[in-house]
Short mmCIF file of C-alpha atoms in Angstrom, two decimals:
data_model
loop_
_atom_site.label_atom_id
_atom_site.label_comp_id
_atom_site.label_asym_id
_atom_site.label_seq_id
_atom_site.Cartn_x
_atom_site.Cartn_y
_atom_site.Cartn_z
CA UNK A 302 -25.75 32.66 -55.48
CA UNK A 303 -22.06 34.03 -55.84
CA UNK A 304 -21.08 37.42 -54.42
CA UNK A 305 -20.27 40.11 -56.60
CA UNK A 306 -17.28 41.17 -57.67
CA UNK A 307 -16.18 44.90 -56.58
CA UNK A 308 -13.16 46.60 -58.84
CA UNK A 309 -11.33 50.15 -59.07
CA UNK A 310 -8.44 51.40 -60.73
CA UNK A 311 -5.55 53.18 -58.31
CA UNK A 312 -2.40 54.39 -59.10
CA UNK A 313 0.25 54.29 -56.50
CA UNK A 314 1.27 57.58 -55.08
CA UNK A 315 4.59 58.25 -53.79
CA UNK A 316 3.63 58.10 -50.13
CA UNK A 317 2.94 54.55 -50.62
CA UNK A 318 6.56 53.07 -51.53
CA UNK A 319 9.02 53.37 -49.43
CA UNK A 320 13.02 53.74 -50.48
CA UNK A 321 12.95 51.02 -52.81
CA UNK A 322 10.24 52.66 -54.67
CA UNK A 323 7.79 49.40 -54.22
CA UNK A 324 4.49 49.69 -52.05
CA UNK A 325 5.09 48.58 -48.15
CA UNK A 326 3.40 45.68 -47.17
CA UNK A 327 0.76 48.07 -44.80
CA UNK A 328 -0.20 50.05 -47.66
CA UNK A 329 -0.41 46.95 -49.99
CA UNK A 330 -2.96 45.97 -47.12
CA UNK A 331 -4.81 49.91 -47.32
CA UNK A 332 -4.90 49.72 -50.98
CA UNK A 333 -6.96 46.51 -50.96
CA UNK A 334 -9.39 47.54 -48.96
CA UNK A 335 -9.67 50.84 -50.77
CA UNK A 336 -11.99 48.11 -52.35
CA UNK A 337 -13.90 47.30 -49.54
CA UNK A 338 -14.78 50.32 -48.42
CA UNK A 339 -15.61 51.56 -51.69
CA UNK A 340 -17.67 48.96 -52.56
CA UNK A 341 -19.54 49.45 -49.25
CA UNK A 342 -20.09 52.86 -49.96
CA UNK A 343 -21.81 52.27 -53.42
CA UNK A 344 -24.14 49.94 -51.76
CA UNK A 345 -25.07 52.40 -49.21
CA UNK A 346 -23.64 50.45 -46.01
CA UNK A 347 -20.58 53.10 -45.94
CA UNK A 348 -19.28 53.00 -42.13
CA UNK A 349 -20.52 55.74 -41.10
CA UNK A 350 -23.75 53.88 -40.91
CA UNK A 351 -22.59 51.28 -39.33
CA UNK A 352 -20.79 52.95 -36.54
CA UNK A 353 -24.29 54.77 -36.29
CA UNK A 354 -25.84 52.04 -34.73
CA UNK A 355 -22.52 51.26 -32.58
CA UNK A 356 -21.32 48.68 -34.45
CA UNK A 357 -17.65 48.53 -36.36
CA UNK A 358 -16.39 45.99 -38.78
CA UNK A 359 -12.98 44.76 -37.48
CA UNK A 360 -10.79 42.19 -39.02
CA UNK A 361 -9.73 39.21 -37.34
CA UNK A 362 -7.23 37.55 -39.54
CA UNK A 363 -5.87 38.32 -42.88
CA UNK A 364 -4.06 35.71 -45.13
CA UNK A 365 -1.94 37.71 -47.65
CA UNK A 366 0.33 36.50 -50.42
CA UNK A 367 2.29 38.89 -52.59
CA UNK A 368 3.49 37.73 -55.80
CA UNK A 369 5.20 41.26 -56.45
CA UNK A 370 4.77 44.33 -55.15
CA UNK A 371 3.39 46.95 -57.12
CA UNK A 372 5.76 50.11 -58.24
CA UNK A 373 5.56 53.91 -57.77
CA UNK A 374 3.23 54.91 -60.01
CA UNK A 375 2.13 51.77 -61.48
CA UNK A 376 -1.35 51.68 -62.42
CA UNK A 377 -3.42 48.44 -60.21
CA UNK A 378 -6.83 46.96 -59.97
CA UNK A 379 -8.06 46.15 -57.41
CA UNK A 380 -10.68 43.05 -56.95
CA UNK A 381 -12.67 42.23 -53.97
CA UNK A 382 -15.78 39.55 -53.18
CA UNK A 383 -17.56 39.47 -49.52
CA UNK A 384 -18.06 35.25 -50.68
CA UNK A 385 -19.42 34.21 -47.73
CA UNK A 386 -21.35 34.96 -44.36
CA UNK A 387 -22.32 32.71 -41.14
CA UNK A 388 -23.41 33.87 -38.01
CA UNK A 389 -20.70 35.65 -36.41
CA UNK A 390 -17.83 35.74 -39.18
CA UNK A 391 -17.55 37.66 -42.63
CA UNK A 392 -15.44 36.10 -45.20
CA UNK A 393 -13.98 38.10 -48.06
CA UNK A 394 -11.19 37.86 -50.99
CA UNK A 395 -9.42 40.50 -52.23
CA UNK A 396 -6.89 40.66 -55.63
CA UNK A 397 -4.65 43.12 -57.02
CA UNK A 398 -3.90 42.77 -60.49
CA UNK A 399 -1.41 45.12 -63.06
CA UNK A 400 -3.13 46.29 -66.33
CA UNK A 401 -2.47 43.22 -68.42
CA UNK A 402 -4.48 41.12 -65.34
CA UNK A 403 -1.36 39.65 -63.52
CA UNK A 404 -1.90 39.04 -59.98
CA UNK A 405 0.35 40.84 -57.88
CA UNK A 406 -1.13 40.20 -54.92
CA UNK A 407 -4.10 38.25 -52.89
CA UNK A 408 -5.55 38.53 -49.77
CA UNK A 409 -8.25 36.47 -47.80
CA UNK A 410 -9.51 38.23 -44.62
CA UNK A 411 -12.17 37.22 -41.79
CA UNK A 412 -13.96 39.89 -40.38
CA UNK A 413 -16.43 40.24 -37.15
CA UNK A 414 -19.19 43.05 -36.32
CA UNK A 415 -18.08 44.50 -33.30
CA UNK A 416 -20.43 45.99 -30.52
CA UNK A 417 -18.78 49.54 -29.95
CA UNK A 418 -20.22 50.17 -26.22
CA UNK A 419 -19.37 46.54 -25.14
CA UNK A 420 -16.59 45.74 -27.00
CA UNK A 421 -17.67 42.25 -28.32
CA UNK A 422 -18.55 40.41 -31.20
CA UNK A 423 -21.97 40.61 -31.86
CA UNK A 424 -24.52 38.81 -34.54
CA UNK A 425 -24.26 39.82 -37.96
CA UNK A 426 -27.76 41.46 -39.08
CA UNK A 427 -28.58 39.94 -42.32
CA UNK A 428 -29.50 43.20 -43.97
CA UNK A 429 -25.52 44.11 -43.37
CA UNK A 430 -24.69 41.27 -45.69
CA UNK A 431 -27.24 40.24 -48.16
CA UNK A 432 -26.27 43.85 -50.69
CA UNK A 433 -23.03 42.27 -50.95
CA UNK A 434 -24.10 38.79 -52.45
CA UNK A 435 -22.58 36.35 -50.00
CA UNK A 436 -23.47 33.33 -49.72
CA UNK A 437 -24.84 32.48 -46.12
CA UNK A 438 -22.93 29.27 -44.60
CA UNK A 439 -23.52 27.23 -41.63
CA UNK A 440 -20.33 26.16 -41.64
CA UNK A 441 -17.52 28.05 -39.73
CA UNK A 442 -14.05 28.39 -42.18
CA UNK A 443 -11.05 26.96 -40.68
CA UNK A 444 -7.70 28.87 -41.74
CA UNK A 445 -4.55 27.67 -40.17
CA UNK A 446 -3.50 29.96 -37.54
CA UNK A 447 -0.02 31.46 -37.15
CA UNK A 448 2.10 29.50 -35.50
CA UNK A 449 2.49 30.38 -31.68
CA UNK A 450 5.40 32.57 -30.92
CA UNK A 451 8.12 30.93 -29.02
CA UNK A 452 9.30 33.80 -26.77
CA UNK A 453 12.64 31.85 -25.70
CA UNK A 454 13.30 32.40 -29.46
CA UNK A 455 13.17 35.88 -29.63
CA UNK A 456 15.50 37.66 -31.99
CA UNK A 457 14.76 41.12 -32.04
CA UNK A 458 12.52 43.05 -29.50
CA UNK A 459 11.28 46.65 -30.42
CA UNK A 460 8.38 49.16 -28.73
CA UNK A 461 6.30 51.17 -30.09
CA UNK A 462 4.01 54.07 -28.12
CA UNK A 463 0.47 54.04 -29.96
CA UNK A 464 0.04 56.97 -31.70
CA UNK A 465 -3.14 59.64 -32.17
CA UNK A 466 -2.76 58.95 -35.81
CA UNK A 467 -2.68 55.17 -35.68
CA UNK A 468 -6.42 54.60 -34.06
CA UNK A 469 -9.71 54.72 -36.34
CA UNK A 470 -13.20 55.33 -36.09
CA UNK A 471 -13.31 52.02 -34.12
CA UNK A 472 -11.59 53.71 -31.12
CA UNK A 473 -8.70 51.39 -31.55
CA UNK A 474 -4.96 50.54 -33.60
CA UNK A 475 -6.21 50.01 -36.88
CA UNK A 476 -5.44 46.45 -38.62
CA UNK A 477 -2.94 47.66 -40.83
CA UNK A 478 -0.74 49.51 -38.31
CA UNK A 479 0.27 45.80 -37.01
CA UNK A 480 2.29 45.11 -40.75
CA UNK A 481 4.91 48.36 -40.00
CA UNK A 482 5.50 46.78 -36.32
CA UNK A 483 5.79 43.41 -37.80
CA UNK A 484 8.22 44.40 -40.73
CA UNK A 485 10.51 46.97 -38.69
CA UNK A 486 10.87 44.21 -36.03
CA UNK A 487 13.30 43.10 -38.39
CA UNK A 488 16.66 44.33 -39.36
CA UNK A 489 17.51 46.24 -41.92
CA UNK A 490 19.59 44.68 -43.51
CA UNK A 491 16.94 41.84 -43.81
CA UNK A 492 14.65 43.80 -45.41
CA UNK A 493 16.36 45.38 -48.36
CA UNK A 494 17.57 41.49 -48.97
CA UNK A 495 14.39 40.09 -48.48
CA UNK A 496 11.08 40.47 -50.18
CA UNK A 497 7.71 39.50 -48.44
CA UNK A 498 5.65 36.99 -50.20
CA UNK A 499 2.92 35.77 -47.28
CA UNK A 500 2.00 36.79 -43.87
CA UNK A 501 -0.53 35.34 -41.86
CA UNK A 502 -1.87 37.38 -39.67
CA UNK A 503 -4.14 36.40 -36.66
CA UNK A 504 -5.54 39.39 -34.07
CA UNK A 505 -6.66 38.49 -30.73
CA UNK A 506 -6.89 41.83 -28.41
CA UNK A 507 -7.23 45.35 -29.35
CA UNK A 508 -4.59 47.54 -28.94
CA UNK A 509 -5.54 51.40 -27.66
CA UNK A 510 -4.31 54.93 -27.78
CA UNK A 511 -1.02 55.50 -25.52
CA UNK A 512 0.17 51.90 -25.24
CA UNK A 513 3.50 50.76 -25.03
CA UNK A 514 3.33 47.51 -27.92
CA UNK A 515 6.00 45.23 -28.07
CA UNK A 516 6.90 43.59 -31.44
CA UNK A 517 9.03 40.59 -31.40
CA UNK A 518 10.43 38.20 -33.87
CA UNK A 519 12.67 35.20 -33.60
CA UNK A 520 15.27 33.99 -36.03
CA UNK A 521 14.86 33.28 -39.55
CA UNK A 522 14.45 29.63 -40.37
CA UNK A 523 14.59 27.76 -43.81
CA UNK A 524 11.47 26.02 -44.97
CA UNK A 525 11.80 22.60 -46.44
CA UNK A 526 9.50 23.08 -49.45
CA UNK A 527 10.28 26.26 -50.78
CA UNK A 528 13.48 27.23 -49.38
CA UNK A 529 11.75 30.68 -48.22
CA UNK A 530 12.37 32.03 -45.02
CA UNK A 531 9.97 31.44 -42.39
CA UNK A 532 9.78 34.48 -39.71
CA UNK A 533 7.35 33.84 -36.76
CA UNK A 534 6.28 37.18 -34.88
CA UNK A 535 4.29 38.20 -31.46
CA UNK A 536 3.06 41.99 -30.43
CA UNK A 537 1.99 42.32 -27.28
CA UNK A 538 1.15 45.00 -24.63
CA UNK A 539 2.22 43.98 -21.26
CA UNK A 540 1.97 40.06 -20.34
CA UNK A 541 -1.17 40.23 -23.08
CA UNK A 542 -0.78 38.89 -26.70
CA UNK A 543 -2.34 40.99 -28.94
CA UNK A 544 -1.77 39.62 -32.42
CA UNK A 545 0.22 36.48 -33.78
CA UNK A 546 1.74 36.12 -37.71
CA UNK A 547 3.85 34.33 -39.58
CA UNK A 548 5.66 35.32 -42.77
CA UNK A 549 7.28 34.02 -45.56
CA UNK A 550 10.25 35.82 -47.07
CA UNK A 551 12.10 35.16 -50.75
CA UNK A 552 16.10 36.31 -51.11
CA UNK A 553 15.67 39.32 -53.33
CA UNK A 554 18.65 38.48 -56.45
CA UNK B 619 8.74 85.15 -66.69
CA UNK B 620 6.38 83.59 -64.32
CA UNK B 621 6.34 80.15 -63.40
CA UNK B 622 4.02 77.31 -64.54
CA UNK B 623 1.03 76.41 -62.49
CA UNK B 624 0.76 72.44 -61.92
CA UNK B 625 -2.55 71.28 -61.51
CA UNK B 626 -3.79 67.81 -60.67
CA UNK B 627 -6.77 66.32 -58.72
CA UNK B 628 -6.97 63.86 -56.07
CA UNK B 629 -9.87 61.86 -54.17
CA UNK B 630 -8.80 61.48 -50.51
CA UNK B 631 -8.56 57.74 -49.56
CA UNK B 632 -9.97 56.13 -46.30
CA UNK B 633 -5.57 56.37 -44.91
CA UNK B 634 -5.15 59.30 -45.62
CA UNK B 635 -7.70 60.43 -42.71
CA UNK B 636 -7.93 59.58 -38.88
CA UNK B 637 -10.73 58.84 -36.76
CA UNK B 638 -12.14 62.46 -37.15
CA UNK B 639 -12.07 61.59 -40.87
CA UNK B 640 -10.64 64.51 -41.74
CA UNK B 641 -7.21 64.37 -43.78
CA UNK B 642 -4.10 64.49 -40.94
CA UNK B 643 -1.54 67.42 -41.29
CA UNK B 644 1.20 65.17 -42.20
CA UNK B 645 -0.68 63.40 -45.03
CA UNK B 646 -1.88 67.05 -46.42
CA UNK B 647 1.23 67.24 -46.92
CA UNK B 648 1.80 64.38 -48.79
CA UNK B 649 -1.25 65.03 -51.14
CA UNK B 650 0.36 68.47 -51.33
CA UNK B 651 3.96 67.56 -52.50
CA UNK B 652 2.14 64.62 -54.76
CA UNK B 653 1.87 67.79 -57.74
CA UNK B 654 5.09 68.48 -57.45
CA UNK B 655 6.66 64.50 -57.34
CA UNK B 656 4.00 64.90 -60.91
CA UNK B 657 5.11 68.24 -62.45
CA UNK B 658 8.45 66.81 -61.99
CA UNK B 659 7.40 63.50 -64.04
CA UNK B 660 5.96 65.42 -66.61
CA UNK B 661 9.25 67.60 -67.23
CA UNK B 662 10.97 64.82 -67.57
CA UNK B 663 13.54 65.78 -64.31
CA UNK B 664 11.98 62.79 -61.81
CA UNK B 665 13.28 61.92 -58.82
CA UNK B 666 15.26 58.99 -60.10
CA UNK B 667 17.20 60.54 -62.50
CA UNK B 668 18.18 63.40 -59.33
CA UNK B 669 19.23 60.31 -57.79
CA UNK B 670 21.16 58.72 -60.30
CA UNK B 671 23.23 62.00 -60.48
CA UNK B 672 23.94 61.66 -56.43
CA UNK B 673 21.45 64.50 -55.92
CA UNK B 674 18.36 64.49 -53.74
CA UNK B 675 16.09 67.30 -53.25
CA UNK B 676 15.76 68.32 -49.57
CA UNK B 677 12.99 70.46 -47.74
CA UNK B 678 14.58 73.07 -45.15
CA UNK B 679 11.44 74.80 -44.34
CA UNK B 680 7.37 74.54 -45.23
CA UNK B 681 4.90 77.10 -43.73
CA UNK B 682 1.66 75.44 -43.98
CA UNK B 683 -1.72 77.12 -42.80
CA UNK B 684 -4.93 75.37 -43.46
CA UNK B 685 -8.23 76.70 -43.83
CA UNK B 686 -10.13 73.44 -43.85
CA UNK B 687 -8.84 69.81 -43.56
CA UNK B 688 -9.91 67.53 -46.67
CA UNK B 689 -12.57 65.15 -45.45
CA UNK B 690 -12.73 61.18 -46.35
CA UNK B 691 -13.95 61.02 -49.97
CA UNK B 692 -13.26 64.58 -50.53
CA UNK B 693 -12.27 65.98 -54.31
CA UNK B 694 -9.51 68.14 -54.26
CA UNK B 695 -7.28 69.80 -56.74
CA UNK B 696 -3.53 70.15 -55.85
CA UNK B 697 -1.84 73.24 -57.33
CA UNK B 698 1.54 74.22 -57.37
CA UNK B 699 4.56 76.45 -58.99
CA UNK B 700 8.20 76.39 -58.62
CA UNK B 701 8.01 80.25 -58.10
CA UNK B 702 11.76 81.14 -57.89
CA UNK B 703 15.47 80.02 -57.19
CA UNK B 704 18.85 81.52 -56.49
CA UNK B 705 22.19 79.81 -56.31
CA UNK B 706 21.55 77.19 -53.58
CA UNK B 707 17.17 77.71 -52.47
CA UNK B 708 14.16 76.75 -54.33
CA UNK B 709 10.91 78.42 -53.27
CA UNK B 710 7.99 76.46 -54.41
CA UNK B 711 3.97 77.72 -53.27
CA UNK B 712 1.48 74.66 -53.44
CA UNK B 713 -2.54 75.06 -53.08
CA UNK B 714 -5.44 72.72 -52.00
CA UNK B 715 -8.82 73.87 -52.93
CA UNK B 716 -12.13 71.79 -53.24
CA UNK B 717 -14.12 71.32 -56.68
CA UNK B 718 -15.86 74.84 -56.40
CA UNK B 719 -12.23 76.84 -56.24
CA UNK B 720 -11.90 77.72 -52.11
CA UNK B 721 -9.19 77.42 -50.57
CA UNK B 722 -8.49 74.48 -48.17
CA UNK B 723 -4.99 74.79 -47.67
CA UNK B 724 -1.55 76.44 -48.57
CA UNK B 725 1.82 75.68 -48.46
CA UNK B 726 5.18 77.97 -49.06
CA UNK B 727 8.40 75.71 -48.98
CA UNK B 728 12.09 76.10 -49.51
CA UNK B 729 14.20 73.33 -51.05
CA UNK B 730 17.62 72.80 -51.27
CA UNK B 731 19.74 70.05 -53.44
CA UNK B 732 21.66 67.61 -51.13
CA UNK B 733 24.95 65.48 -52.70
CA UNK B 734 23.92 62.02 -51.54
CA UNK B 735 27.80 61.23 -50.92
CA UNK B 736 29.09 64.13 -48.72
CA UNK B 737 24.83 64.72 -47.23
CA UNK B 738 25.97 68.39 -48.25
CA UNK B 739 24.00 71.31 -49.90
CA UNK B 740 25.32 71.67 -53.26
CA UNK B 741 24.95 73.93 -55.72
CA UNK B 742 21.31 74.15 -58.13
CA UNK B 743 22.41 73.51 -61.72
CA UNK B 744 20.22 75.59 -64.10
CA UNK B 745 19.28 73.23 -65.90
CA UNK B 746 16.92 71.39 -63.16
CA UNK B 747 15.08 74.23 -62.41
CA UNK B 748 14.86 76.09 -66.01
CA UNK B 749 11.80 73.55 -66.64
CA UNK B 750 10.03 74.93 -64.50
CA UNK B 751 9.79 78.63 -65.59
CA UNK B 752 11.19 79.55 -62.16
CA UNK B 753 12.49 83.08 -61.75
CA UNK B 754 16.04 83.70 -61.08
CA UNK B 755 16.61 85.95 -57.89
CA UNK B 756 19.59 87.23 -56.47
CA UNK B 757 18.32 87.39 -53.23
CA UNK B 758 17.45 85.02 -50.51
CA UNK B 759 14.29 84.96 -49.28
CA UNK B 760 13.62 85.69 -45.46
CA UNK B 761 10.80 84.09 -44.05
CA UNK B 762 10.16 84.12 -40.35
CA UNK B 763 11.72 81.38 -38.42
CA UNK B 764 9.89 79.50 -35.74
CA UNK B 765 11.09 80.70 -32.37
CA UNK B 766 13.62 79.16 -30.65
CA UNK B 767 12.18 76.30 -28.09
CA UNK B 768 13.02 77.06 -24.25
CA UNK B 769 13.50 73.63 -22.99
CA UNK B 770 12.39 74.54 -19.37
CA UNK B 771 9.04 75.14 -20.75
CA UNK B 772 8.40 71.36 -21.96
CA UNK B 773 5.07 70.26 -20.94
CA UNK B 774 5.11 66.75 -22.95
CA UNK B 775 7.82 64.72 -24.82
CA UNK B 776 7.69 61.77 -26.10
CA UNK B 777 10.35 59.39 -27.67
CA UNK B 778 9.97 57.43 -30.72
CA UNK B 779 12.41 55.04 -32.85
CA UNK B 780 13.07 55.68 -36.50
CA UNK B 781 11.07 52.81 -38.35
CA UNK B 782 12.36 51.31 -41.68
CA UNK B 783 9.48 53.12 -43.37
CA UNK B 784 10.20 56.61 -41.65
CA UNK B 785 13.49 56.43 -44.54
CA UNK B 786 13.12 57.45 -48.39
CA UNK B 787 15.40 57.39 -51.15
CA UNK B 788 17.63 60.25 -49.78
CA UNK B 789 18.05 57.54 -46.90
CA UNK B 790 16.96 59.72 -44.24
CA UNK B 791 13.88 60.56 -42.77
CA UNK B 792 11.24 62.08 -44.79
CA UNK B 793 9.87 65.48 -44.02
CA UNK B 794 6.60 64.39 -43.50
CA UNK B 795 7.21 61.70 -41.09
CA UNK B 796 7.97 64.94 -38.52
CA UNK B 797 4.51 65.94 -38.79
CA UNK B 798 3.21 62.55 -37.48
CA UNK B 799 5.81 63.40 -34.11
CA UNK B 800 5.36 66.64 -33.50
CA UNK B 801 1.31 66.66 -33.67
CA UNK B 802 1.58 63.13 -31.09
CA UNK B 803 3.23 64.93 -29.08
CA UNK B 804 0.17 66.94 -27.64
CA UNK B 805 -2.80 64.75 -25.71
CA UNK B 806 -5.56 63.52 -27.32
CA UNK B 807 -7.87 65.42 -25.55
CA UNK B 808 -6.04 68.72 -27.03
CA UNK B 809 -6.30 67.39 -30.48
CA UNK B 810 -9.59 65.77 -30.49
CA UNK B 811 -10.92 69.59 -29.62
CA UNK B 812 -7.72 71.68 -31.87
CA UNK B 813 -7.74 72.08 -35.20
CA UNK B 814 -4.40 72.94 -36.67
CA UNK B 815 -4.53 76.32 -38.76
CA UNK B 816 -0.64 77.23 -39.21
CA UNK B 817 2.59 75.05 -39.08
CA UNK B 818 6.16 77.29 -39.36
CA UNK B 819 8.08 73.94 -39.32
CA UNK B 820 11.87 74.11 -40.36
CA UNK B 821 14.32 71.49 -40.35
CA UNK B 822 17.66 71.71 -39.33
CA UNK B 823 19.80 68.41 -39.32
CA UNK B 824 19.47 64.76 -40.95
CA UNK B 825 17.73 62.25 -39.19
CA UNK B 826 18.82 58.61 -39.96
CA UNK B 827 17.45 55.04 -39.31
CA UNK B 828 17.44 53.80 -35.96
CA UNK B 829 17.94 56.23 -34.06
CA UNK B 830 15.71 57.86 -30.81
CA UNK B 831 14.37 61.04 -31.67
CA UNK B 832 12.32 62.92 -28.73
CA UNK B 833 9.53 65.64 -29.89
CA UNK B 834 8.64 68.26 -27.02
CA UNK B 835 6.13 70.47 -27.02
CA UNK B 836 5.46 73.60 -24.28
CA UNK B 837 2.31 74.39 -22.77
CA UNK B 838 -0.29 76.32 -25.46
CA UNK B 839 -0.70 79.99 -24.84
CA UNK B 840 -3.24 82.33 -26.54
CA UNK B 841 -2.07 84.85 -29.16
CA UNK B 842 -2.91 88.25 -28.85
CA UNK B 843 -3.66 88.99 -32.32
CA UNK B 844 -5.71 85.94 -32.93
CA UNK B 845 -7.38 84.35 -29.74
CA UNK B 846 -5.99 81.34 -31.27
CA UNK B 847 -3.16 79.08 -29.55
CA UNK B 848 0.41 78.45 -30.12
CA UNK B 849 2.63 75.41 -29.57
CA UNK B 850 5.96 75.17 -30.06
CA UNK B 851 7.77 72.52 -30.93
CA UNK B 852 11.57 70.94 -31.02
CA UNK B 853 12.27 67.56 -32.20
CA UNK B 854 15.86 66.67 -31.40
CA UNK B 855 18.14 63.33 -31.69
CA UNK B 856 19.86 63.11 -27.97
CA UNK B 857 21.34 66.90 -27.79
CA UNK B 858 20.59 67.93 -31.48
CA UNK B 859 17.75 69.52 -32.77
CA UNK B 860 17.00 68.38 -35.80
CA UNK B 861 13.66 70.21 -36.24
CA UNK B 862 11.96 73.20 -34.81
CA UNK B 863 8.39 74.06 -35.43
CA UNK B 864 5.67 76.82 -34.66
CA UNK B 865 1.99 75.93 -34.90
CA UNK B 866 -1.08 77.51 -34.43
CA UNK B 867 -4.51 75.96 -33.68
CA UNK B 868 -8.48 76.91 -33.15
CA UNK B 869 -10.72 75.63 -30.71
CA UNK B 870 -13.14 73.04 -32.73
CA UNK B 871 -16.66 74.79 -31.94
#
């Protein structure tokens, strides 16, 4: 069996972009699962069911490359496909494509199903998965992990208070919040020279309301193959790491 | 003459909504100003081309009330009309109301032009407002300012960095992103059982990347007139204020 493939049209609205007019790598990450949640809701799982039995989907890891970003008012598709299932860990693609079916960007992402009174992973009900397609595997994927952040390395150190406005309907920081703290570690001077094209992204403890997070990244380092810049980058609250990612970054010309 | 009416409709996306899944104030503002970034696209006079001439347009004041926040999903339709102009103000009205016509929302702001070089008001050339069917008016239009806020009556501040995404193309921080601080400033349990009704919110100096910006609010009191409560609100970079606001808000029943 293969999963089926979800797709919708969006146009990018101004709030999206930021000064240089091209989508910021959080909303890249919203506007993907626009998909997800979309495609949820025409199969009658929509969240609000699922938090109705105290459960949440939360994402574990998320391995996005961009090829470009998309443009202020550009017109995008966006693709998605829950491929595969095992016992505790949801596996699903995304794509974003422009008009003529150039891929702008892909993302593969790992979720869990996420006990809401305990706060633990809990067994994914087959009746949660089989509407999408996937295919049920015994096996458990293996995606490299971000590299661990060296904290001797540490370039640049910035904290953040968690906002009202940056929890969700699982009680906690949303995934997506973690790409502003991760970008705006770094300078800017970096960033309008520099033009994301992967982050991997690995979360290991939720973050909550009122929390101080600290954001750290260390010092941009060459990599041999492609001559990108390699950025390797830690948040934390307190002593406790709560998500780990490593980027990839092109000279803009 | 009377002004054009802009019309366009929107479907409000799983971001644009916290965990209440209602729309937040900041992003109904965004969805607001989204028919006006569009009515300018369609005349022809988009934001670009202001900014190739060293112009930006710049909001000095918005009074917002809100009869109903958007929910997740929602179909609105976004209305507005660039209702008048003298010399050196632009008075624009916007509208939200669902599919069957009601009213969700309104919003009466005043814009200025800024000259990107000297980050002075300059004067409003005819021709970027005579698309619009705006009325010429001699006079400038009073609308009540929010009171002043008495420091000694702080109840909560909080402090928050300016993020690289916080900037937009007039390289300063976007109106909106105020929203986001001043409604943060209040405790969750406040907003979690307030709805905001009315925001007087007027801004009254640049804020730039970088820099610490503190939002205080006072302690709500009850209005006579309306049972409802008031919060006032100053957001200021070290010693200047760089935005004042007035907001009203009804207990969630």
């Amino acid at each position: 069996m293969t999963a089926d493939i979800f797709s919708e049209k969006h146009q990018i609205l101004f709030y999206e972009t930021d000064r240089t007019r091209q989508v910021t790598p959080g909303m890249l990450v919203n506007i993907l699962m626009l998909a997800s949640q979309d495609q949820s809701d025409a199969l009658g799982i929509t969240s609000q069911k699922i938090h109705a039995q105290d459960l949440g989907w939360v994402v574990t890891q998320h391995l996005l490359t961009i090829e470009r970003l998309p443009r202020l008012k550009e017109q995008v598709v966006i693709k998605t496909q829950a491929t595969a299932y095992n016992h505790y860990f949801c596996y699903r693609d995304f794509w974003l494509e422009d008009l003529a079916g150039h891929t702008l960007a892909k993302m593969h992402s790992i979720f869990i199903l996420m006990d809401q009174q305990k706060r633990k992973i809990t067994k994914v009900p087959d009746e949660l998965v089989a509407p999408y397609g996937s295919d049920y595997t015994a096996k458990v994927e293996r995606i490299a992990e971000p590299e661990k952040f060296d904290a001797a390395k540490t370039a640049q150190s910035k904290d953040y208070r968690v906002r009202f406005m940056d929890i969700d309907a699982n009680q906690h920081v949303n995934n997506v919040h973690y790409f502003d703290w991760i970008v705006d570690s770094l300078p800017e001077d970096f960033l309008i020279t520099h033009q994301l094209k992967q982050m991997n992204i690995r979360y290991k403890r939720e973050v909550h309301y009122g929390e101080l997070v600290t954001s750290k990244v260390d010092e941009p380092i060459t990599a041999a193959d492609s001559g990108m810049l390699i950025t390797h980058h830690q948040v934390s609250v307190g002593q406790q790491e709560s998500c780990r990612a490593q980027c990839l970054w092109d000279k803009i010309v």
